[in-house]
C-alpha atoms as one frame of an Amber mdcrd trajectory, in Angstrom:
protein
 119.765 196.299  89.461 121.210 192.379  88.459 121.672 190.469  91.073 125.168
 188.436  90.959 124.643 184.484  90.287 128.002 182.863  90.543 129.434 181.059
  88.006 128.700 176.716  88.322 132.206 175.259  89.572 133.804 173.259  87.233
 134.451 169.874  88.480 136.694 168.712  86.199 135.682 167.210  83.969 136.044
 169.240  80.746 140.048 169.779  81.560 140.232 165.831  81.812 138.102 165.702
  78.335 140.348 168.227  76.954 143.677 166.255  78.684 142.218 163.252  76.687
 142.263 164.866  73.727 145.827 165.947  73.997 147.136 162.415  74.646 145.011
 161.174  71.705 146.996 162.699  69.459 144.410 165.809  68.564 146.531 168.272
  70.074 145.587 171.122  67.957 141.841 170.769  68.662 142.742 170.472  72.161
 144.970 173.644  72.319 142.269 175.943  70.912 139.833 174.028  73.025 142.180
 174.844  75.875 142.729 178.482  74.896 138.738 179.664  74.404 137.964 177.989
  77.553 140.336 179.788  79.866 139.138 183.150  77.980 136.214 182.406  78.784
 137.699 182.593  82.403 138.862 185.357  82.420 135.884 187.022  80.906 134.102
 185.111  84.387 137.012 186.484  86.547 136.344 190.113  85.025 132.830 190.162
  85.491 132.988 188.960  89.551 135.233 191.378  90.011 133.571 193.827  88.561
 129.918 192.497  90.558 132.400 192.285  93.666 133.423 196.431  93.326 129.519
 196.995  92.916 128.928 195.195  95.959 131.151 196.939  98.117 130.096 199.980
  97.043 126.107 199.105  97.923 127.453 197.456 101.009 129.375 200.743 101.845
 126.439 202.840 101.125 124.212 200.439 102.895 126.419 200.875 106.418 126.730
 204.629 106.279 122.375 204.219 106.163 122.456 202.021 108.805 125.159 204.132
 110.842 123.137 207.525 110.024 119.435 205.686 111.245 120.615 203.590 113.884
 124.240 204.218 115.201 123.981 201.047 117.602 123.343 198.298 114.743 124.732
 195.245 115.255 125.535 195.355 111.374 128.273 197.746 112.000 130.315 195.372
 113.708 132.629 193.912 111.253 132.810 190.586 113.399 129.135 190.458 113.282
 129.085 191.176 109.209 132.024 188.215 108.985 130.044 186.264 110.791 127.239
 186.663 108.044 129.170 186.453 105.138 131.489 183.192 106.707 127.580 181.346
 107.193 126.618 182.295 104.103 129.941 180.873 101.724 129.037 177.663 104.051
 125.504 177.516 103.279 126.354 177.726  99.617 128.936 174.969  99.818 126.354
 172.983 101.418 123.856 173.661  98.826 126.781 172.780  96.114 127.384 169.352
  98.169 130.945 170.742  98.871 131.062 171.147 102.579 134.671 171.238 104.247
């Protein structure tokens, strides 16, 4: 089984290259530029989906385990499982250096 590694967020950078170009005059180069990078975002939107319905379907499988061994598991709260999930996006921002 792969585990999901999400994708490095873009800070920028390459659409202000790419806006750069544009205004230079090399709007052509720029254009194509512009159009392979956002397929290459959709092929990154397709493929976290796709890890995201894979998820939810271990996750799913995972609970009815949990629910089957032990009925009283904290993990079948759903507060207690967005409580999880809500530390863990924060933890990542932090480790990104993009805390809110």
């Amino acid at each position: 089984m792969s585990s999901f590694v999400p994708p490095v967020v873009n800070d920028g950078a390459y659409g202000r290259m790419l806006g750069q170009q544009m205004r230079s005059g090399d709007s052509n180069k720029a254009l194509g530029e512009w159009k392979a990078y956002a397929k290459k975002l959709e092929k990154s939107l397709a493929e976290m989906t796709e890890s995201a319905y894979g998820q939810a379907g271990v996750k799913e499988a995972a609970l009815k385990e949990i629910a089957r061994i032990d009925p009283n598991n904290s993990l079948l709260k759903q507060d207690v499982r967005d409580a999880i999930f809500d530390k863990s996006v924060e933890d990542l921002k932090k480790k990104a250096g993009k805390t809110s």
